[in-house]
Amino acid sequence: MNKLVVMKFGGTSVEDATAIRRTASIVKGRHDKGLTPIVVVSAMAKVTDQLLAAAAAAGRGDRAGALAITARMRCRHVETATALVSAEAIPALTQWLESEFCFLDEILRGLSAVGELTPRISDMVVSMGERLSSRMIADAFSHAGLDSVHVDSRASIVTDAQHGKAVPQDALIEQRLKEHVLPHASAGRTVVMGGFIGSSMDSAPDKLITTTLGRGGSDFTAALVGGGIDAAAIEIWTDVNGIMTTDPRIVPEALRVKTISFEEAAELAYFGAKVLHPATILPAVKKNIPVFVLNSRNPENEGTRIISLAPHCRSPFKSIALKRRLTIIDVVASRMLMSHGYLRAIFEVFDRHKCAVDMVSTSEVSVSLTVDSNEKLPEIAADLSKLADVKYEGRKALICMVGENIRGQNGIAARVFDAIRHVNVRMISQGASEINMSFMVEEDEAEEAIRSLHAAFFNDPDPDIFDIETAPATAASAKGAN
Ligand code: ADP
Ligand code: ASP
Ligand code: MG
């Protein structure tokens, strides 16, 4: 069998007929090289946001608002499909799209009548983006001359029942991929499947309970598929040249990082670099599969290669990530901190509310923690106030500077804080991982801080690690969430 390569295309790479044609020619290019691609696609750009908005509108009883959103979405899909397939194939594809949109509208009508949006129904609605795009793209690929086949990801990506952020079940997934995906790939067909969506273990074979893997989860699907079928490579095709020294929307002159280690990439992804979903790295690490981040608008560019051992880099940092919309929670209790079991009691509260903590710092009388801003904060604070005095403050951001070369280097922290001496730094963490230095700032000062740090640390880039030849990516080309 040919070598298998998983190619994941994000929302902007499938945003319209032109982008989908470009995607088809990139996939053909891999075929021509004797590889067998397995293609994982996102919903068309912005569709997931729109589906969430439609579900929310229906959930609060705004039936007309919800249906207006899906009406626009229906036109966009039908128009795109019509532009992509042969005249003979148009009726079947558009009829299928119409029936799926009727089904979606039925759910939204029901939802607005009941007025309650459960996580399970939300997943059913939000999964439509990938269900529609994947089928449409498979047909478009066939029309473009690829021997392609659509496979419903939900039959293979088995998860637990945590709707909205379901946890994949690796062993079952591997088994299902062998049944549903590998036979097509062995026959040389290009499988097209939707990212982000799965089904819960509680599903009956004839009635799948749809789940989703969390926002940005199509990268995760690609990694699960790549890990499950032992692919030779996992390619994440997006709208920038690769992992850059920071988000090019903040610093347009950011440079492409040519090679980065799994460990560094995972740290960046976890701390907010949206270019990669944080869970993408794990399945790849387990099987030591190289991951590439590539630009579908500039396929000639070699992108970023993520491998287990990155070559030595002259500069301390490879990239700077930013995580916005965080809240700092201060828990203050005189005498309590040193007492046995106190920290456990605090963490139990976060555990009970299934709320992940990003950073922790302690003093004699207080514990400060940072969490994603979310609607559960008042409840969490109420529970914590049974233990101690609590106050919380939102609109914070975490800046995370990542690089293997900070290990054992003296004076890095001094250089970092000197570069942003005009910025009010709230919490600092270094050492939890030896390769990252992170700190909290006010959200509205974060971008300026990143520009100052970028100017200070990437003014003399190591040409072995950073691409200093390609003109910087235009940040304006980046389009936002799907
Ligand atoms: P896709 O829809 O293809 O999954 P995303 O929007 O999820 O794409 O991720 C790509 C975006 O990630 C880029 O447009 C860029 O603005 C942002 N980004 C954030 N940090 C980085 C970084 N360090 N390198 C590259 N892109 C980054
Ligand atoms: N469409 C989903 C989202 O926008 C998943 C993805 O694109 O990765 O979050
Ligand atoms: Mg993404």
XYZ file of C-alpha atoms and ligand atoms in Angstrom:
519
model
C 0.000 0.000 0.000
C 1.137 3.587 -0.654
C 2.206 5.699 2.291
C -0.794 7.295 3.979
C -0.866 11.004 4.689
C -3.599 12.779 6.635
C -4.337 16.225 5.198
C -6.534 18.532 7.272
C -7.981 21.665 5.688
C -9.327 24.373 8.010
C -12.340 26.631 7.480
C -10.585 29.248 5.361
C -9.121 26.507 3.140
C -12.683 25.411 2.232
C -14.465 28.756 2.571
C -15.791 28.933 -1.019
C -15.606 27.195 -4.401
C -12.246 28.789 -5.260
C -10.696 27.624 -1.994
C -12.116 24.099 -2.424
C -10.686 23.877 -5.959
C -7.309 24.935 -4.562
C -7.648 22.227 -1.918
C -8.423 19.619 -4.592
C -5.282 20.501 -6.497
C -3.136 20.287 -3.336
C -4.573 16.823 -2.630
C -3.937 15.754 -6.228
C -0.341 16.878 -5.805
C 0.105 14.366 -2.962
C -1.523 11.659 -5.058
C 0.829 12.381 -7.916
C 3.722 11.869 -5.524
C 2.525 8.313 -4.867
C 0.941 9.052 -1.478
C -2.592 8.141 -0.433
C -4.235 11.164 1.215
C -6.952 10.910 3.840
C -8.592 14.297 3.924
C -10.147 15.813 7.045
C -12.097 19.027 6.507
C -13.541 21.724 8.722
C -16.846 23.455 8.187
C -16.702 26.330 5.703
C -15.256 29.447 7.381
C -17.562 30.989 9.999
C -20.236 28.262 9.690
C -19.577 26.837 13.169
C -20.015 30.290 14.725
C -23.239 30.758 12.769
C -24.602 27.363 13.826
C -23.872 28.173 17.456
C -25.628 31.525 17.027
C -28.637 29.790 15.420
C -28.840 27.252 18.255
C -28.580 30.013 20.861
C -31.291 32.063 19.130
C -33.625 29.038 18.960
C -32.840 28.194 22.583
C -34.123 31.591 23.691
C -37.236 31.228 21.563
C -36.109 33.387 18.620
C -37.303 31.045 15.887
C -37.211 33.624 13.092
C -33.672 34.686 14.015
C -32.432 31.101 13.990
C -34.077 30.271 10.657
C -32.737 33.447 9.053
C -29.198 32.271 9.855
C -29.739 28.824 8.344
C -31.439 30.305 5.261
C -28.267 32.272 4.448
C -26.152 29.228 5.171
C -28.294 27.075 2.884
C -27.832 29.531 -0.021
C -24.077 29.596 0.528
C -23.780 25.798 0.510
C -26.047 25.279 -2.495
C -24.229 28.004 -4.446
C -20.811 26.542 -3.617
C -21.924 22.977 -4.410
C -23.402 24.040 -7.743
C -20.128 25.674 -8.734
C -18.107 22.572 -7.875
C -19.766 19.495 -9.362
C -20.799 18.424 -12.868
C -24.235 19.373 -14.231
C -25.396 15.744 -13.822
C -24.304 15.620 -10.201
C -25.934 18.918 -9.179
C -29.519 17.622 -8.572
C -28.474 14.794 -6.246
C -26.089 16.960 -4.219
C -28.405 19.945 -3.904
C -31.315 17.677 -3.006
C -29.226 16.129 -0.263
C -28.207 19.598 1.001
C -31.856 20.706 0.987
C -32.909 17.673 3.015
C -30.119 18.241 5.557
C -31.126 21.884 5.936
C -34.778 20.844 6.383
C -33.637 18.497 9.159
C -31.595 21.312 10.751
C -34.541 23.706 10.591
C -36.782 21.061 12.156
C -34.429 20.808 15.123
C -34.291 24.597 15.467
C -38.071 24.890 15.348
C -38.379 22.238 18.031
C -35.732 23.957 20.084
C -37.449 27.320 19.931
C -40.723 25.718 20.979
C -39.136 23.989 23.966
C -36.863 26.941 24.738
C -34.058 24.853 26.164
C -30.752 24.139 24.481
C -29.129 20.995 25.883
C -25.458 20.176 25.152
C -26.583 17.117 23.185
C -28.837 19.140 20.876
C -26.174 21.816 20.552
C -23.735 19.185 19.248
C -26.329 17.895 16.825
C -26.747 21.403 15.394
C -23.115 22.440 15.418
C -21.925 19.195 13.778
C -23.848 20.141 10.642
C -21.002 22.369 9.448
C -18.558 19.484 9.016
C -21.228 17.024 7.896
C -22.194 19.335 5.042
C -18.711 20.459 4.043
C -17.224 16.957 3.990
C -19.893 15.462 1.736
C -19.822 18.463 -0.598
C -16.022 18.431 -0.801
C -15.929 14.697 -1.523
C -18.240 15.300 -4.520
C -16.140 18.291 -5.593
C -12.999 16.147 -5.472
C -14.632 13.499 -7.670
C -15.513 16.195 -10.184
C -11.913 17.407 -10.047
C -10.764 13.947 -11.122
C -9.903 12.391 -7.770
C -11.233 8.945 -6.922
C -12.762 10.156 -3.679
C -15.240 8.789 -1.184
C -17.084 10.444 1.687
C -16.886 8.690 5.049
C -19.033 9.793 8.008
C -16.490 10.535 10.749
C -19.032 9.893 13.437
C -18.887 6.156 12.795
C -15.135 6.137 13.494
C -14.437 8.914 15.983
C -15.950 7.344 19.091
C -15.960 9.530 22.184
C -17.378 9.699 25.685
C -20.622 11.611 26.216
C -19.173 14.990 27.263
C -20.970 17.031 24.651
C -19.070 20.062 23.415
C -15.694 18.705 24.501
C -15.955 14.969 24.118
C -12.984 12.759 24.922
C -11.959 10.371 22.110
C -11.645 6.659 22.832
C -8.368 5.765 21.129
C -8.634 1.974 21.003
C -12.171 2.005 19.601
C -11.235 4.690 17.088
C -8.321 2.632 15.832
C -10.595 -0.356 15.357
C -13.305 1.667 13.580
C -10.821 3.382 11.283
C -9.660 -0.070 10.230
C -13.256 -0.929 9.298
C -14.433 2.306 7.710
C -11.389 4.134 6.383
C -8.476 1.804 5.726
C -10.228 -0.401 3.118
C -10.865 2.684 0.939
C -7.324 3.946 1.421
C -5.864 0.531 0.568
C -7.849 0.619 -2.653
C -6.189 3.973 -3.426
C -9.341 6.042 -2.919
C -9.130 9.491 -1.318
C -11.263 9.433 1.799
C -12.873 12.747 2.783
C -14.201 13.035 6.315
C -15.403 15.872 8.540
C -13.239 17.011 11.414
C -14.488 18.033 14.870
C -17.403 15.559 15.026
C -17.780 12.144 16.599
C -20.357 9.973 18.261
C -20.723 8.823 21.813
C -20.014 5.255 22.931
C -23.663 5.054 24.003
C -24.835 5.279 20.381
C -26.749 2.434 18.779
C -25.318 1.346 15.394
C -28.375 2.719 13.575
C -28.729 5.829 15.723
C -25.583 7.798 16.387
C -25.482 10.282 19.231
C -23.402 13.112 17.789
C -20.622 14.675 19.851
C -17.999 17.339 19.109
C -14.377 17.634 20.190
C -14.296 21.328 21.141
C -13.615 24.441 19.075
C -10.780 24.064 16.620
C -11.165 20.290 16.998
C -10.653 19.342 13.342
C -6.894 19.402 13.947
C -7.522 16.891 16.713
C -9.534 14.664 14.338
C -6.630 14.743 11.879
C -4.232 13.658 14.602
C -6.567 10.889 15.811
C -6.920 9.569 12.287
C -3.179 9.864 11.660
C -2.391 8.054 14.908
C -5.115 5.448 14.355
C -3.943 4.401 10.900
C -0.193 4.938 11.447
C 0.059 7.648 8.815
C 3.489 8.670 7.536
C 2.633 12.339 8.146
C -0.130 14.622 9.369
C -0.526 17.878 7.443
C -2.482 20.793 8.899
C -3.346 23.118 5.996
C -4.371 26.594 7.105
C -4.182 30.274 6.110
C -0.649 31.159 7.273
C 2.762 29.839 6.217
C 3.178 27.697 9.320
C 3.774 28.234 13.007
C 5.057 31.787 13.167
C 7.117 33.585 15.800
C 3.789 34.973 17.016
C 0.270 35.488 15.657
C 0.810 37.464 12.420
C -2.422 39.307 13.129
C -0.606 40.943 16.041
C 2.852 41.224 14.483
C 2.589 41.236 10.664
C 6.367 40.804 10.346
C 6.317 37.547 12.350
C 8.641 34.915 10.868
C 7.880 31.302 9.983
C 9.450 28.776 12.328
C 10.910 26.094 10.045
C 11.235 23.306 12.625
C 9.872 23.012 16.140
C 9.706 20.160 18.638
C 6.491 18.379 19.666
C 7.023 19.676 23.177
C 7.353 23.304 22.080
C 4.380 23.099 19.710
C 2.188 21.516 22.392
C 3.072 24.264 24.844
C 2.283 26.980 22.283
C -1.007 25.367 21.334
C -2.050 24.911 24.955
C -1.287 28.547 25.698
C -3.399 29.947 22.899
C -1.600 29.750 19.527
C -4.767 29.049 17.569
C -2.867 27.686 14.590
C -2.908 24.240 16.254
C -5.466 22.644 18.570
C -3.706 21.692 21.839
C -4.638 18.013 21.578
C -3.174 17.630 18.088
C 0.273 16.725 19.271
C -0.494 13.816 21.565
C -1.532 11.142 19.034
C 1.394 12.197 16.833
C 3.892 11.939 19.693
C 2.619 8.492 20.683
C 3.433 7.132 17.236
C 6.217 9.593 16.392
C 4.425 10.868 13.283
C 5.761 14.182 11.958
C 3.196 17.005 11.785
C 3.444 19.775 9.183
C 1.643 23.115 9.288
C 1.161 24.420 5.737
C -0.532 27.277 3.893
C -3.265 26.290 1.428
C -2.981 29.720 -0.202
C 0.744 29.271 -0.673
C 1.285 25.516 -1.047
C 4.821 25.914 -2.355
C 5.989 27.208 1.007
C 7.559 24.430 3.055
C 5.652 25.353 6.249
C 6.596 24.223 9.739
C 7.785 20.732 10.542
C 6.983 19.473 14.053
C 9.214 16.594 15.112
C 10.358 14.968 18.324
C 13.810 16.552 18.462
C 14.213 20.046 17.056
C 17.675 21.220 15.987
C 19.600 23.626 18.176
C 18.465 27.235 18.000
C 20.624 30.265 18.718
C 17.812 32.352 20.195
C 16.098 31.477 23.463
C 12.513 31.551 22.153
C 10.810 30.058 19.115
C 7.410 31.708 19.421
C 5.104 33.787 21.634
C 1.508 32.697 22.283
C -1.379 34.725 23.652
C -4.401 33.444 25.521
C -7.136 36.015 25.988
C -10.310 36.230 28.077
C -8.836 34.924 31.291
C -9.857 35.678 34.852
C -7.610 35.842 37.913
C -9.152 34.458 41.078
C -7.560 35.420 44.401
C -8.358 33.201 47.379
C -7.206 34.786 50.628
C -7.263 33.107 54.033
C -5.023 34.079 56.900
C -3.618 30.986 58.713
C -5.288 28.540 56.357
C -2.736 28.177 53.621
C -0.228 26.112 55.485
C -2.876 23.844 56.842
C -3.068 20.340 55.508
C -5.651 19.753 52.775
C -6.339 23.428 52.043
C -5.058 23.466 48.457
C -6.869 20.217 47.787
C -10.120 21.778 48.966
C -9.582 24.699 46.593
C -8.797 22.486 43.614
C -11.765 20.277 44.374
C -14.031 23.249 43.723
C -12.539 23.696 40.235
C -12.766 19.987 39.642
C -16.430 19.895 40.603
C -17.187 22.643 38.097
C -14.990 20.964 35.431
C -12.987 24.172 35.163
C -9.348 23.953 34.046
C -6.803 26.112 35.880
C -3.981 27.601 33.781
C -1.647 29.140 36.317
C -1.282 29.038 40.086
C 0.784 31.086 42.499
C 0.773 31.034 46.279
C 1.900 33.294 49.111
C 1.639 32.921 52.858
C -2.013 33.842 52.944
C -3.268 33.701 49.419
C -3.590 31.556 46.333
C -4.061 33.148 42.906
C -5.334 31.065 40.020
C -6.197 31.846 36.448
C -9.026 30.287 34.483
C -10.816 30.864 31.170
C -13.547 33.423 31.726
C -16.780 31.499 31.817
C -20.333 31.720 32.999
C -19.685 29.353 35.923
C -17.403 31.829 37.724
C -20.051 33.176 40.139
C -20.839 29.598 41.230
C -17.156 28.739 41.580
C -16.571 31.902 43.619
C -19.568 31.087 45.813
C -18.143 27.628 46.544
C -14.654 29.008 47.205
C -16.023 31.637 49.547
C -17.006 28.817 51.902
C -13.242 28.255 52.351
C -11.841 31.785 52.292
C -12.261 35.336 50.986
C -12.525 35.372 47.221
C -12.267 38.029 44.580
C -12.015 37.664 40.849
C -11.089 39.974 38.013
C -11.619 39.341 34.297
C -10.169 40.846 31.096
C -6.726 39.357 31.651
C -4.449 37.689 29.116
C -1.621 35.219 29.365
C 1.523 35.698 27.319
C 3.556 32.548 26.932
C 7.062 32.545 25.484
C 8.259 29.133 24.356
C 11.660 27.772 23.465
C 13.812 24.810 24.432
C 16.801 27.072 24.673
C 15.689 28.834 27.809
C 16.747 25.713 29.707
C 19.660 26.699 31.855
C 20.167 30.156 30.343
C 20.797 32.935 32.831
C 19.302 36.379 32.583
C 16.404 35.549 30.246
C 13.741 36.699 32.689
C 15.537 40.020 33.120
C 15.560 40.541 29.342
C 11.865 39.635 29.058
C 10.698 41.989 31.781
C 13.011 44.740 30.616
C 11.378 44.590 27.172
C 7.943 45.146 28.737
C 8.862 47.350 31.680
C 5.998 49.717 30.713
C 3.442 46.905 31.149
C 1.789 45.903 34.403
C 2.602 42.191 34.932
C 0.221 40.419 37.305
C 1.435 36.833 37.718
C 4.556 35.101 36.529
C 5.313 31.444 36.047
C 8.532 29.834 35.003
C 9.730 26.364 35.680
C 6.477 24.400 35.553
C 7.723 23.471 32.142
C 11.371 24.133 31.445
C 10.588 25.485 28.029
C 8.078 28.212 28.729
C 7.959 31.498 30.523
C 4.462 32.882 31.034
C 2.907 35.858 32.686
C -0.459 37.576 33.009
C -1.165 41.087 31.813
C -4.241 43.247 31.310
C -5.980 42.087 28.136
C -5.840 45.509 26.509
C -2.072 45.751 27.023
C -1.311 42.270 25.698
C -0.853 43.010 21.996
C 1.485 45.915 22.672
C 3.489 43.733 25.057
C 3.814 41.059 22.375
C 5.022 43.595 19.812
C 7.710 44.789 22.255
C 8.780 41.233 23.078
C 8.878 40.258 19.420
C 11.059 43.260 18.592
C 13.402 42.395 21.469
C 13.782 38.646 20.856
C 13.460 38.186 17.089
C 15.635 41.020 15.821
C 18.542 38.696 14.997
C 16.832 35.417 14.030
C 18.758 32.184 13.590
C 18.464 31.411 9.837
C 18.574 27.653 10.508
C 15.336 27.847 12.494
C 13.453 30.877 11.173
C 12.566 31.732 7.591
C 14.218 35.089 7.066
C 13.814 35.048 3.281
C 10.071 34.898 2.649
C 8.286 38.224 2.900
C 6.195 38.231 6.063
C 2.652 36.851 5.771
C 0.075 39.558 5.404
C -2.020 39.373 8.524
C -4.938 40.763 6.540
C -5.174 37.442 4.700
C -6.152 35.692 7.924
C -9.904 35.434 8.238
C -10.966 34.278 11.683
C -12.901 31.398 13.176
C -14.910 28.921 11.154
P -7.993 26.915 10.512
O -9.359 27.439 10.232
O -7.224 26.591 9.275
O -7.973 25.808 11.527
P -7.255 28.824 12.550
O -7.911 30.159 12.385
O -7.799 27.894 13.567
O -7.182 28.134 11.112
O -5.691 29.009 12.853
C -4.903 29.821 12.005
C -4.709 31.189 12.645
O -3.951 31.035 13.842
C -3.873 32.154 11.822
O -4.655 32.850 10.885
C -3.262 33.056 12.895
O -3.940 34.289 12.989
C -3.458 32.308 14.196
N -2.222 32.143 14.971
C -2.096 32.359 16.304
N -0.853 32.141 16.717
C -0.128 31.770 15.628
C 1.239 31.398 15.422
N 2.124 31.364 16.405
N 1.603 31.058 14.182
C 0.718 31.067 13.166
N -0.575 31.418 13.291
C -1.007 31.764 14.513
N -15.402 23.962 12.699
C -14.909 23.775 14.047
C -14.626 25.129 14.685
O -14.764 26.154 14.054
C -13.722 22.862 14.131
C -12.506 23.320 13.346
O -12.638 24.030 12.361
O -11.399 22.911 13.717
O -14.298 25.185 15.836
Mg -8.103 25.809 13.647
